[in-house]
Short mmCIF file of C-alpha atoms in Angstrom, two decimals:
data_model
loop_
_atom_site.label_atom_id
_atom_site.label_comp_id
_atom_site.label_asym_id
_atom_site.label_seq_id
_atom_site.Cartn_x
_atom_site.Cartn_y
_atom_site.Cartn_z
CA MET L 1 -0.20 -0.05 -0.05
CA THR L 2 1.84 2.95 -1.31
CA THR L 3 -1.56 5.82 -1.45
CA THR L 4 -3.05 7.92 0.93
CA SER L 5 -7.16 8.44 1.75
CA PRO L 6 -7.91 10.80 -0.89
CA ASP L 7 -10.42 12.69 0.77
CA ARG L 8 -8.18 13.98 3.75
CA VAL L 9 -7.22 18.13 2.76
CA LEU L 10 -3.70 19.38 3.34
CA PRO L 11 -3.54 22.04 6.17
CA ASP L 12 -3.70 25.67 5.44
CA HIS L 13 -0.76 25.79 7.79
CA VAL L 14 1.75 23.50 9.14
CA ASP L 15 5.42 24.38 11.45
CA VAL L 16 7.36 21.51 9.06
CA LEU L 17 6.52 21.17 5.58
CA ILE L 18 8.34 18.71 3.53
CA VAL L 19 9.05 18.14 -0.06
CA GLY L 20 9.70 14.61 -1.03
CA ALA L 21 8.17 11.14 0.30
CA GLY L 22 11.63 8.74 -0.55
CA ILE L 23 14.08 8.04 1.89
CA SER L 24 14.78 11.21 3.27
CA GLY L 25 11.31 12.59 3.01
CA ILE L 26 10.29 9.58 5.49
CA GLY L 27 13.08 9.87 7.66
CA MET L 28 13.15 13.52 8.49
CA ALA L 29 9.15 13.07 9.07
CA HIS L 30 9.85 10.50 12.05
CA HIS L 31 12.49 13.44 13.99
CA LEU L 32 9.33 15.60 13.40
CA THR L 33 6.79 13.11 15.31
CA GLN L 34 9.76 13.41 18.10
CA GLN L 35 8.57 16.94 18.82
CA PRO L 36 4.85 16.29 20.37
CA GLY L 37 3.28 19.34 19.28
CA ARG L 38 4.63 20.49 16.07
CA THR L 39 2.60 20.12 12.96
CA PHE L 40 4.47 18.79 9.37
CA ALA L 41 3.21 17.62 6.36
CA MET L 42 5.06 15.61 3.85
CA VAL L 43 3.89 16.00 0.35
CA ASP L 44 4.87 14.40 -3.15
CA ALA L 45 4.14 14.75 -7.00
CA ARG L 46 3.43 11.70 -7.25
CA ASP L 47 1.18 9.17 -6.02
CA SER L 48 3.42 7.07 -4.05
CA ILE L 49 5.87 7.05 -1.16
CA GLY L 50 9.38 5.86 -2.52
CA GLY L 51 11.37 8.37 -4.70
CA THR L 52 13.68 6.84 -6.77
CA TRP L 53 13.00 2.94 -5.18
CA ASP L 54 9.21 2.86 -6.68
CA PHE L 55 9.54 5.61 -9.50
CA PHE L 56 12.52 3.51 -12.06
CA LYS L 57 11.04 0.48 -13.25
CA TYR L 58 14.28 -1.12 -15.15
CA PRO L 59 15.52 -4.18 -14.46
CA GLY L 60 17.64 -5.58 -11.90
CA LEU L 61 16.58 -2.18 -9.81
CA ARG L 62 18.48 -2.44 -6.44
CA SER L 63 20.71 -0.96 -4.17
CA ASP L 64 24.17 -0.50 -4.74
CA SER L 65 24.85 0.02 -0.94
CA ASP L 66 24.41 -2.43 2.13
CA LEU L 67 20.83 -2.07 3.19
CA HIS L 68 22.21 -1.60 7.18
CA THR L 69 24.01 1.29 6.34
CA PHE L 70 21.61 2.71 3.43
CA MET L 71 17.95 2.54 5.57
CA PHE L 72 16.91 4.20 8.85
CA SER L 73 18.95 3.76 11.66
CA PHE L 74 15.21 3.23 13.95
CA LYS L 75 14.24 0.68 12.04
CA PRO L 76 17.02 -2.96 11.49
CA TRP L 77 16.35 -3.67 8.19
CA THR L 78 16.11 -7.88 8.57
CA SER L 79 16.69 -9.27 5.32
CA LYS L 80 18.87 -11.75 4.95
CA ASN L 81 20.11 -9.58 1.62
CA ALA L 82 22.24 -6.66 2.70
CA ILE L 83 22.73 -5.49 -1.09
CA ALA L 84 18.47 -5.55 -1.83
CA ASP L 85 16.62 -5.33 -5.16
CA ALA L 86 13.23 -2.28 -5.16
CA PRO L 87 10.08 -4.28 -4.19
CA GLU L 88 12.32 -5.27 -0.94
CA ILE L 89 13.00 -2.20 -0.31
CA MET L 90 9.69 -0.51 -0.93
CA MET L 91 8.51 -3.31 1.10
CA TYR L 92 10.55 -1.86 4.26
CA LEU L 93 9.77 1.94 3.60
CA ASN L 94 5.88 0.87 3.58
CA GLU L 95 6.52 -0.83 6.77
CA THR L 96 8.16 2.40 8.21
CA VAL L 97 5.58 4.76 7.16
CA ASP L 98 2.83 2.41 8.79
CA GLU L 99 4.41 1.72 11.94
CA LEU L 100 5.49 5.24 12.38
CA GLY L 101 1.79 6.08 11.76
CA LEU L 102 2.84 8.69 9.02
CA ARG L 103 -0.06 7.96 6.38
CA LYS L 104 -1.89 11.36 7.82
CA HIS L 105 0.90 13.23 7.18
CA LEU L 106 1.28 12.10 3.71
CA TYR L 107 -0.40 14.28 0.56
CA LEU L 108 0.70 12.25 -2.64
CA GLY L 109 -0.37 14.16 -6.07
CA GLN L 110 0.97 17.48 -4.83
CA ARG L 111 3.26 18.95 -6.75
CA VAL L 112 4.97 21.96 -5.80
CA ASN L 113 5.50 24.85 -7.99
CA SER L 114 6.84 27.89 -6.28
CA ALA L 115 7.81 29.11 -3.08
CA ASP L 116 7.90 32.38 -1.45
CA PHE L 117 9.33 33.52 2.00
CA ASN L 118 7.57 36.43 3.50
CA SER L 119 10.03 38.48 6.07
CA ASP L 120 7.21 39.91 7.22
CA GLU L 121 5.33 37.00 8.75
CA GLY L 122 8.01 34.37 8.94
CA ARG L 123 6.59 32.11 6.65
CA TRP L 124 6.74 30.29 3.54
CA HIS L 125 4.54 30.61 0.87
CA VAL L 126 3.72 27.56 -0.97
CA GLU L 127 1.90 26.89 -4.81
CA LEU L 128 0.80 23.11 -4.88
CA GLU L 129 -0.81 22.04 -7.48
CA HIS L 130 -2.94 18.67 -7.74
CA ASN L 131 -5.43 17.30 -10.00
CA GLY L 132 -5.06 20.98 -11.89
CA THR L 133 -5.95 23.04 -9.34
CA THR L 134 -3.46 25.94 -7.39
CA ARG L 135 -3.51 26.38 -4.11
CA THR L 136 -1.43 28.37 -1.23
CA VAL L 137 0.19 27.01 1.72
CA THR L 138 2.05 28.17 4.41
CA CYS L 139 4.34 26.59 6.70
CA GLN L 140 7.45 27.97 9.11
CA ILE L 141 9.76 25.99 7.51
CA PHE L 142 10.28 24.23 4.39
CA PHE L 143 12.80 21.10 4.17
CA SER L 144 13.44 19.72 0.96
CA ALA L 145 14.12 15.78 0.13
CA ALA L 146 13.44 16.42 -3.29
CA GLY L 147 16.29 14.26 -4.56
CA TYR L 148 19.26 15.60 -6.83
CA TYR L 149 17.55 14.89 -10.32
CA SER L 150 14.10 16.04 -12.18
CA TYR L 151 11.34 12.77 -13.07
CA ASP L 152 10.46 14.56 -16.10
CA GLY L 153 13.04 12.50 -18.10
CA GLY L 154 16.49 11.12 -18.00
CA TYR L 155 19.78 12.30 -19.71
CA THR L 156 20.51 11.69 -23.18
CA PRO L 157 23.61 12.69 -25.61
CA GLU L 158 22.78 13.93 -29.01
CA PHE L 159 24.00 10.47 -30.86
CA PRO L 160 23.86 11.46 -34.63
CA GLY L 161 21.39 9.39 -36.77
CA ILE L 162 19.82 7.76 -33.58
CA GLU L 163 16.32 8.64 -36.00
CA SER L 164 17.50 6.31 -38.44
CA PHE L 165 18.20 3.71 -35.87
CA ALA L 166 14.92 1.14 -36.94
CA GLY L 167 15.14 -0.15 -33.45
CA GLN L 168 13.69 0.58 -30.83
CA VAL L 169 15.89 3.48 -28.09
CA VAL L 170 14.89 2.96 -24.37
CA HIS L 171 16.33 5.32 -21.50
CA PRO L 172 15.89 3.57 -18.07
CA GLN L 173 14.02 6.65 -16.36
CA GLY L 174 11.34 5.73 -19.29
CA TRP L 175 10.88 2.18 -19.37
CA PRO L 176 7.97 0.79 -21.09
CA GLU L 177 6.73 -1.77 -18.88
CA ASP L 178 5.97 -4.01 -22.36
CA LEU L 179 9.41 -4.04 -23.29
CA ASP L 180 9.80 -7.50 -24.92
CA TYR L 181 13.94 -8.20 -25.52
CA VAL L 182 13.53 -12.13 -24.93
CA GLY L 183 15.87 -13.61 -27.29
CA LYS L 184 16.47 -9.92 -28.72
CA ARG L 185 20.36 -7.95 -29.38
CA VAL L 186 20.32 -5.49 -26.95
CA VAL L 187 23.49 -2.76 -26.48
CA VAL L 188 23.56 -0.82 -23.02
CA ILE L 189 25.12 3.12 -23.91
CA GLY L 190 26.97 3.53 -20.37
CA SER L 191 29.24 2.05 -17.65
CA GLY L 192 27.69 3.90 -14.74
CA ALA L 193 25.42 1.81 -11.70
CA THR L 194 22.40 1.98 -14.08
CA ALA L 195 24.80 -0.13 -16.79
CA VAL L 196 26.34 -2.69 -14.76
CA THR L 197 22.79 -3.30 -13.39
CA ILE L 198 20.48 -3.42 -16.51
CA VAL L 199 23.07 -6.37 -18.16
CA PRO L 200 23.33 -8.85 -16.64
CA ALA L 201 19.25 -8.64 -15.51
CA MET L 202 18.76 -8.74 -19.22
CA ALA L 203 20.97 -11.08 -19.82
CA GLU L 204 19.40 -13.49 -18.49
CA ASN L 205 16.49 -13.35 -21.26
CA ALA L 206 18.02 -11.34 -24.05
CA GLY L 207 19.74 -13.02 -26.88
CA HIS L 208 22.87 -10.93 -25.99
CA VAL L 209 23.56 -7.68 -24.40
CA THR L 210 26.22 -5.29 -24.99
CA MET L 211 27.50 -2.65 -23.08
CA LEU L 212 29.53 0.14 -24.65
CA GLN L 213 31.54 2.55 -22.96
CA ARG L 214 33.53 5.09 -23.59
CA SER L 215 35.38 4.86 -21.09
CA PRO L 216 35.72 2.04 -18.07
CA SER L 217 34.44 2.30 -14.49
CA TYR L 218 35.29 -0.04 -11.19
CA VAL L 219 33.18 -2.40 -10.52
CA LEU L 220 33.16 -4.07 -7.49
CA SER L 221 32.11 -6.83 -6.12
CA LEU L 222 30.17 -7.49 -3.21
CA PRO L 223 28.54 -9.98 -1.04
CA ARG L 224 24.23 -9.49 -1.18
CA GLN L 225 24.12 -11.69 2.13
CA ASP L 226 26.51 -9.30 4.41
CA PRO L 227 27.85 -12.81 6.68
CA ILE L 228 28.98 -10.55 9.47
CA ALA L 229 25.53 -9.12 9.77
CA ASN L 230 23.86 -12.23 9.90
CA GLY L 231 26.15 -13.41 12.07
CA LEU L 232 25.59 -11.19 14.32
CA ARG L 233 21.74 -10.95 14.26
CA ALA L 234 22.24 -14.55 15.17
CA VAL L 235 22.97 -14.16 17.95
CA LEU L 236 22.45 -10.80 19.70
CA PRO L 237 19.15 -8.68 20.06
CA GLU L 238 17.84 -8.07 16.26
CA ARG L 239 18.61 -3.68 17.29
CA LEU L 240 22.10 -4.01 18.98
CA ALA L 241 22.91 -6.44 15.65
CA TYR L 242 21.70 -3.55 13.68
CA ARG L 243 23.62 -0.68 15.29
CA LEU L 244 26.84 -2.83 15.45
CA THR L 245 26.88 -3.87 11.41
CA ARG L 246 25.89 -0.04 10.49
CA ARG L 247 28.99 1.72 12.48
CA PHE L 248 30.88 -1.34 11.36
CA ASN L 249 29.57 -0.96 7.66
CA THR L 250 30.11 2.97 7.95
CA PHE L 251 33.12 3.02 9.30
CA LYS L 252 34.28 0.49 6.43
CA GLY L 253 33.15 2.38 3.82
CA GLN L 254 34.89 5.67 4.78
CA ALA L 255 38.45 3.50 5.62
CA ILE L 256 38.05 2.71 1.87
CA TYR L 257 37.43 5.93 0.72
CA TYR L 258 40.25 7.43 2.91
CA SER L 259 42.30 4.40 1.56
CA ALA L 260 41.68 5.17 -1.90
CA GLN L 261 42.62 8.76 -1.60
CA ARG L 262 45.91 8.26 0.22
CA TRP L 263 46.90 5.52 -1.72
CA PRO L 264 45.06 5.58 -4.89
CA ASN L 265 47.29 3.06 -6.43
CA ALA L 266 47.72 0.41 -4.50
CA VAL L 267 43.77 0.55 -4.30
CA ARG L 268 44.04 0.59 -8.03
CA LYS L 269 45.87 -2.61 -7.83
CA LEU L 270 44.05 -4.24 -5.45
CA ILE L 271 40.79 -3.54 -7.72
CA ARG L 272 42.10 -4.90 -10.53
CA LYS L 273 43.33 -8.20 -8.75
CA LEU L 274 39.81 -8.42 -7.87
CA THR L 275 38.44 -7.98 -10.88
CA ALA L 276 40.31 -10.54 -13.21
CA ASN L 277 40.15 -13.52 -10.42
CA ALA L 278 36.07 -12.84 -11.11
CA LEU L 279 36.97 -13.38 -15.12
CA PRO L 280 37.74 -16.01 -17.05
CA GLU L 281 41.86 -16.22 -17.65
CA GLY L 282 42.83 -14.06 -20.31
CA TYR L 283 40.00 -11.19 -20.45
CA PRO L 284 41.21 -8.11 -21.41
CA VAL L 285 40.91 -6.32 -18.43
CA ASP L 286 43.28 -3.67 -18.50
CA THR L 287 40.98 -2.48 -21.72
CA HIS L 288 37.79 -2.53 -20.16
CA PHE L 289 38.44 -2.21 -16.71
CA ASN L 290 40.96 0.68 -16.26
CA PRO L 291 39.64 4.23 -15.49
CA THR L 292 41.78 7.42 -16.24
CA TYR L 293 40.79 8.04 -12.88
CA ASN L 294 41.78 7.13 -9.50
CA PRO L 295 39.50 5.40 -7.59
CA TRP L 296 36.98 7.31 -5.53
CA ASP L 297 36.94 10.12 -7.81
CA GLU L 298 33.98 9.00 -9.25
CA ARG L 299 31.47 6.52 -6.91
CA LEU L 300 32.59 2.79 -7.41
CA CYS L 301 30.08 0.30 -9.53
CA LEU L 302 29.26 -2.08 -6.58
CA ILE L 303 27.50 -5.30 -8.02
CA PRO L 304 25.85 -8.18 -5.65
CA ASP L 305 27.74 -11.24 -6.03
CA GLY L 306 29.47 -10.93 -9.01
CA ASP L 307 26.64 -11.01 -11.41
CA PHE L 308 28.06 -9.01 -14.12
CA PHE L 309 30.89 -10.38 -13.78
CA GLY L 310 29.41 -13.69 -14.29
CA ALA L 311 27.45 -12.84 -17.64
CA ILE L 312 30.41 -11.69 -19.01
CA SER L 313 32.10 -14.50 -18.20
CA SER L 314 29.10 -16.83 -19.13
CA GLY L 315 29.26 -15.31 -22.72
CA ARG L 316 25.58 -13.65 -22.76
CA ALA L 317 27.26 -10.79 -21.69
CA SER L 318 30.39 -8.46 -23.02
CA ILE L 319 31.90 -5.42 -23.31
CA VAL L 320 33.06 -2.57 -26.10
CA THR L 321 34.66 -0.07 -25.43
CA ASP L 322 34.16 2.41 -28.13
CA ARG L 323 32.81 5.68 -29.43
CA ILE L 324 29.80 6.31 -31.06
CA ALA L 325 30.24 7.32 -34.42
CA SER L 326 26.94 7.46 -35.94
CA PHE L 327 23.38 5.32 -35.40
CA ASP L 328 21.90 3.76 -38.51
CA GLU L 329 19.38 1.65 -39.91
CA THR L 330 20.67 -1.78 -37.37
CA GLY L 331 22.88 -0.79 -34.96
CA ILE L 332 25.85 1.83 -34.00
CA LEU L 333 29.20 1.93 -36.22
CA LEU L 334 31.92 3.04 -33.57
CA GLU L 335 34.69 5.41 -34.52
CA SER L 336 36.69 2.44 -34.70
CA GLY L 337 35.21 0.81 -37.63
CA ASP L 338 33.43 -1.98 -36.13
CA HIS L 339 29.73 -1.43 -35.74
CA LEU L 340 27.24 -3.65 -32.77
CA ASP L 341 23.75 -5.12 -34.41
CA ALA L 342 21.46 -3.87 -32.13
CA ASP L 343 16.98 -4.02 -32.26
CA ILE L 344 17.37 -2.69 -28.42
CA VAL L 345 19.90 0.67 -27.66
CA VAL L 346 19.71 1.14 -23.99
CA THR L 347 20.81 4.48 -23.35
CA ALA L 348 22.22 4.26 -19.47
CA THR L 349 23.83 7.98 -20.37
CA GLY L 350 22.84 9.86 -16.39
CA LEU L 351 20.30 12.22 -14.94
CA ASN L 352 19.39 15.26 -15.28
CA THR L 353 20.42 17.18 -12.11
CA GLN L 354 18.55 19.58 -10.56
CA ALA L 355 18.76 21.59 -7.05
CA PHE L 356 15.44 21.47 -4.53
CA GLY L 357 13.53 19.83 -7.17
CA GLY L 358 13.31 22.51 -9.35
CA ILE L 359 10.96 24.72 -7.69
CA GLU L 360 11.40 28.78 -7.85
CA TYR L 361 12.20 29.50 -4.61
CA SER L 362 12.16 33.10 -3.87
CA ILE L 363 12.03 35.77 -0.41
CA ASP L 364 9.85 38.88 -0.63
CA GLY L 365 9.46 37.92 -4.31
CA GLU L 366 12.56 38.43 -5.22
CA PRO L 367 13.82 34.89 -6.82
CA ILE L 368 16.46 33.24 -5.02
CA ASP L 369 19.47 32.05 -7.36
CA ILE L 370 20.65 29.01 -5.83
CA SER L 371 23.80 29.24 -7.41
CA GLN L 372 24.97 32.24 -5.55
CA THR L 373 23.84 30.57 -1.88
CA VAL L 374 26.14 28.14 -0.09
CA ALA L 375 25.51 25.39 1.85
CA TYR L 376 25.76 26.11 5.92
CA LYS L 377 26.06 23.13 7.49
CA SER L 378 25.46 21.03 4.74
CA MET L 379 21.96 22.18 5.16
CA MET L 380 20.84 25.34 4.84
CA LEU L 381 21.28 27.75 2.24
CA SER L 382 23.22 31.16 3.02
CA GLY L 383 20.72 34.22 2.86
CA VAL L 384 17.61 31.77 2.97
CA PRO L 385 15.82 31.85 5.86
CA ASN L 386 13.58 28.95 7.55
CA PHE L 387 15.16 26.16 4.60
CA ALA L 388 16.59 23.09 4.97
CA PHE L 389 17.47 20.25 2.59
CA THR L 390 19.56 16.83 2.91
CA ILE L 391 21.73 16.14 -0.25
CA GLY L 392 23.65 12.50 1.30
CA TYR L 393 27.71 11.26 0.43
CA THR L 394 28.90 10.96 -2.44
CA ASN L 395 31.68 8.41 -1.12
CA LEU L 396 29.27 6.91 1.33
CA THR L 397 25.46 5.26 1.88
CA TRP L 398 24.04 8.43 0.29
CA THR L 399 21.15 8.54 2.96
CA LEU L 400 23.27 8.43 6.03
CA LYS L 401 23.23 11.81 5.92
CA VAL L 402 19.18 12.13 6.81
CA ASP L 403 20.11 11.48 10.46
CA PRO L 404 22.43 14.11 11.73
CA VAL L 405 20.51 16.48 9.28
CA GLY L 406 17.07 15.34 10.78
CA GLU L 407 18.43 15.76 14.63
CA HIS L 408 19.59 18.92 14.11
CA LEU L 409 16.93 20.65 12.52
CA CYS L 410 14.79 19.20 15.26
CA ARG L 411 17.54 21.11 17.93
CA LEU L 412 17.22 24.32 15.97
CA LEU L 413 13.10 24.16 15.89
CA ASP L 414 13.25 23.28 19.93
CA HIS L 415 16.17 26.73 20.33
CA MET L 416 13.83 28.76 18.47
CA ASP L 417 10.55 27.77 20.77
CA ARG L 418 12.99 28.63 23.66
CA THR L 419 13.97 31.81 23.12
CA GLY L 420 11.32 32.87 21.31
CA ASN L 421 12.59 33.52 17.55
CA THR L 422 11.11 32.17 14.14
CA VAL L 423 13.51 32.86 11.73
CA MET L 424 16.53 30.68 11.46
CA THR L 425 19.25 32.46 8.91
CA PRO L 426 22.81 31.88 7.98
CA MET L 427 24.51 35.00 6.89
CA ILE L 428 28.18 34.18 5.30
CA ASP L 429 30.68 37.07 5.17
CA PRO L 430 30.49 37.90 1.38
CA GLU L 431 34.59 37.70 1.13
CA ALA L 432 34.99 34.51 2.08
CA GLU L 433 35.95 31.61 -0.52
CA VAL L 434 33.67 29.30 -2.41
CA GLU L 435 34.57 26.49 -4.44
CA SER L 436 31.80 23.79 -6.12
CA LEU L 437 29.48 21.91 -3.80
CA PHE L 438 29.92 18.61 -5.41
CA ASP L 439 33.40 16.91 -5.47
CA MET L 440 33.50 13.79 -7.79
CA GLN L 441 34.24 14.22 -11.85
CA SER L 442 31.13 12.19 -12.03
CA GLY L 443 29.22 13.45 -15.19
CA TYR L 444 26.09 13.92 -13.86
CA LEU L 445 26.77 16.05 -11.15
CA GLN L 446 29.56 18.25 -12.85
CA ARG L 447 26.90 18.92 -15.92
CA ALA L 448 24.69 20.65 -13.32
CA ALA L 449 26.88 21.46 -10.99
CA ALA L 450 27.09 25.44 -11.86
CA THR L 451 23.15 25.26 -10.82
CA PHE L 452 23.72 24.12 -7.35
CA PRO L 453 24.31 25.80 -4.39
CA ARG L 454 28.41 26.49 -3.52
CA ARG L 455 30.34 24.94 -0.34
CA GLY L 456 32.45 27.17 1.59
CA ARG L 457 36.24 26.07 2.88
CA GLU L 458 36.38 26.51 6.09
CA GLY L 459 33.93 26.41 9.69
CA SER L 460 30.31 26.07 9.62
CA TRP L 461 30.57 26.59 5.25
CA THR L 462 32.17 23.28 4.70
CA MET L 463 30.49 19.94 3.39
CA ASP L 464 32.87 17.32 4.58
CA GLN L 465 32.19 13.95 3.07
CA ASP L 466 32.60 12.50 7.01
CA PHE L 467 29.93 10.87 8.77
CA SER L 468 31.76 11.29 11.57
CA VAL L 469 32.38 15.21 10.84
CA ASP L 470 28.41 15.76 10.63
CA LYS L 471 27.62 13.68 13.60
CA ALA L 472 29.88 15.61 15.17
CA ARG L 473 28.98 19.12 14.38
CA LEU L 474 25.28 18.24 13.83
CA SER L 475 24.37 15.35 16.50
CA ASP L 476 26.25 16.87 18.86
CA GLY L 477 27.65 20.30 17.96
CA PRO L 478 26.32 23.44 19.44
CA ILE L 479 23.34 25.74 18.21
CA GLU L 480 24.19 28.80 18.34
CA ASP L 481 26.49 30.24 16.22
CA PRO L 482 27.69 33.79 14.57
CA ASP L 483 26.35 32.83 11.26
CA LEU L 484 23.32 31.90 11.92
CA HIS L 485 21.16 34.99 13.20
CA PHE L 486 17.72 34.47 14.79
CA SER L 487 14.97 36.55 14.30
CA ALA L 488 11.26 36.92 15.75
CA PRO L 489 9.10 38.87 13.00
CA ALA L 490 5.82 39.95 14.72
CA PRO L 491 2.89 38.08 14.44
CA THR L 492 -0.06 38.97 12.38
CA ALA L 493 -3.61 38.84 13.76
CA ALA L 494 -4.52 35.57 11.68
CA GLN L 495 -1.23 34.02 13.07
CA THR L 496 -1.74 34.63 15.99
CA ARG L 497 -5.82 33.49 16.24
CA GLN L 498 -3.92 30.41 13.81
CA LYS L 499 -1.20 29.40 17.30
CA GLN L 500 -4.90 29.65 19.77
CA SER L 501 -6.28 27.63 17.84
CA ALA L 502 -4.29 24.79 16.87
CA LYS L 503 -4.32 21.72 18.63
CA PRO L 504 -0.79 20.01 19.76
CA GLN L 505 -0.38 16.17 18.06
CA LYS L 506 0.31 13.54 20.15
CA ALA L 507 3.96 11.55 19.47
CA VAL L 508 3.73 8.47 18.04
CA ASN L 509 4.35 5.80 20.88
CA LEU L 510 6.07 2.68 18.68
CA THR L 511 8.83 5.20 17.73
CA VAL L 512 9.57 5.89 20.64
CA ALA L 513 9.16 2.43 21.78
CA ILE L 514 11.33 1.61 19.14
CA GLU L 515 14.40 4.41 20.13
CA GLU L 516 14.37 3.37 23.39
CA ASP L 517 14.61 -0.05 22.36
CA VAL L 518 18.01 0.78 20.55
CA VAL L 519 19.33 3.10 23.30
CA SER L 520 19.20 0.41 25.77
CA ALA L 521 20.61 -2.07 23.28
#
């Protein structure tokens, strides 16, 4: 079950409006349930929860991170599979929403068109569209859990002659449910996580699948079932086993990243050795698995139980490293002069990245240029009042960021309650040195880097790719900061009446029980 009752109406005002009902939005909602009396709502333009995991429909869709760190700290991942397919992930997310009682806070099919902060009121005015009708609601805090890519379409480069191809061209973001590829010749263009997922999945039934890559990526096999996690769960209480596994896997991921940064040649050699051992003797590893960049300059492609290598070893799939000269009626002509015959071409060429859902943001009617803002503590924006967001790690499980951000935002709300303030605005020195938000070379990130906020080089303006740093700064660090300004605009008469008539919510008992169990474990 992913839908909500269609007869419920989004309140005119809530304390916190969460935009996005994926993992980040659900995680933020959990933290707000720990705040009795705090009103919140979660909206999503789609008619179901889950974000990425419900949206994409291509074969083999799965996590490329271990689920013990990818999922929530407050709800153990109990499946034996540490790397799981989308249906298993969706089952977990729906269980979480139901256990926390979040359905009553969910309003689906609600597209946010614009958000304007009114300085006199200290509130955001948010225009939403539902079934062709627009409506404006207000909130004190606007929280973006909208992800980092556009749902309107994926990225496809311009390929000469593609209009002459007589077969079918499919992008993973618009996968047809009725695509018949049994016995067909399939070419998958790309070398990233999506490509190495699709290739072995399609190879089970296709005539043959060829992955056409312009340049190689690092591919690393992980066991689908984590023996340490499953072993701990067999002898320890479930929540304690989960907590230990989560800490260990976070530390392991961080250690691999820093090892790659400090000893890139040694890590490169190790990955090459593991790759060669997983492929038939004599396979041209240095042709197809020798990237020009160092490990973790782009994300590693993680595959469960070596399924990608298995598809290649069986002969059901192959890799071609070359450049496209042009398409023709029967396939793809390569710059080398070779030709790839194809019935179906899958363009696993990336996403169209966008900041904060592509929403039009403004302050008192003046548009906000997101690219000129700087990320504060990796969760707010300079000069933008009462706005928070989560953008995950590029070198770790993306969603590990949700907990420290959620904890810090709740601490900020409590601080404003205690001090009588209602507005918080990060302010940066105009002379501060700034740089691109992203420190990775991945094409989908670099294409959109100029449209995202920037990051500073010191103080609260850094955006460290380090969970321990964020944990210390956001979960345990001080709230008051010279770079964060608090204020309290005079309430309007309407706000006063609304506050007097508001009824406080009760905390979800089950959530509290879960947290108490984790602490006691």
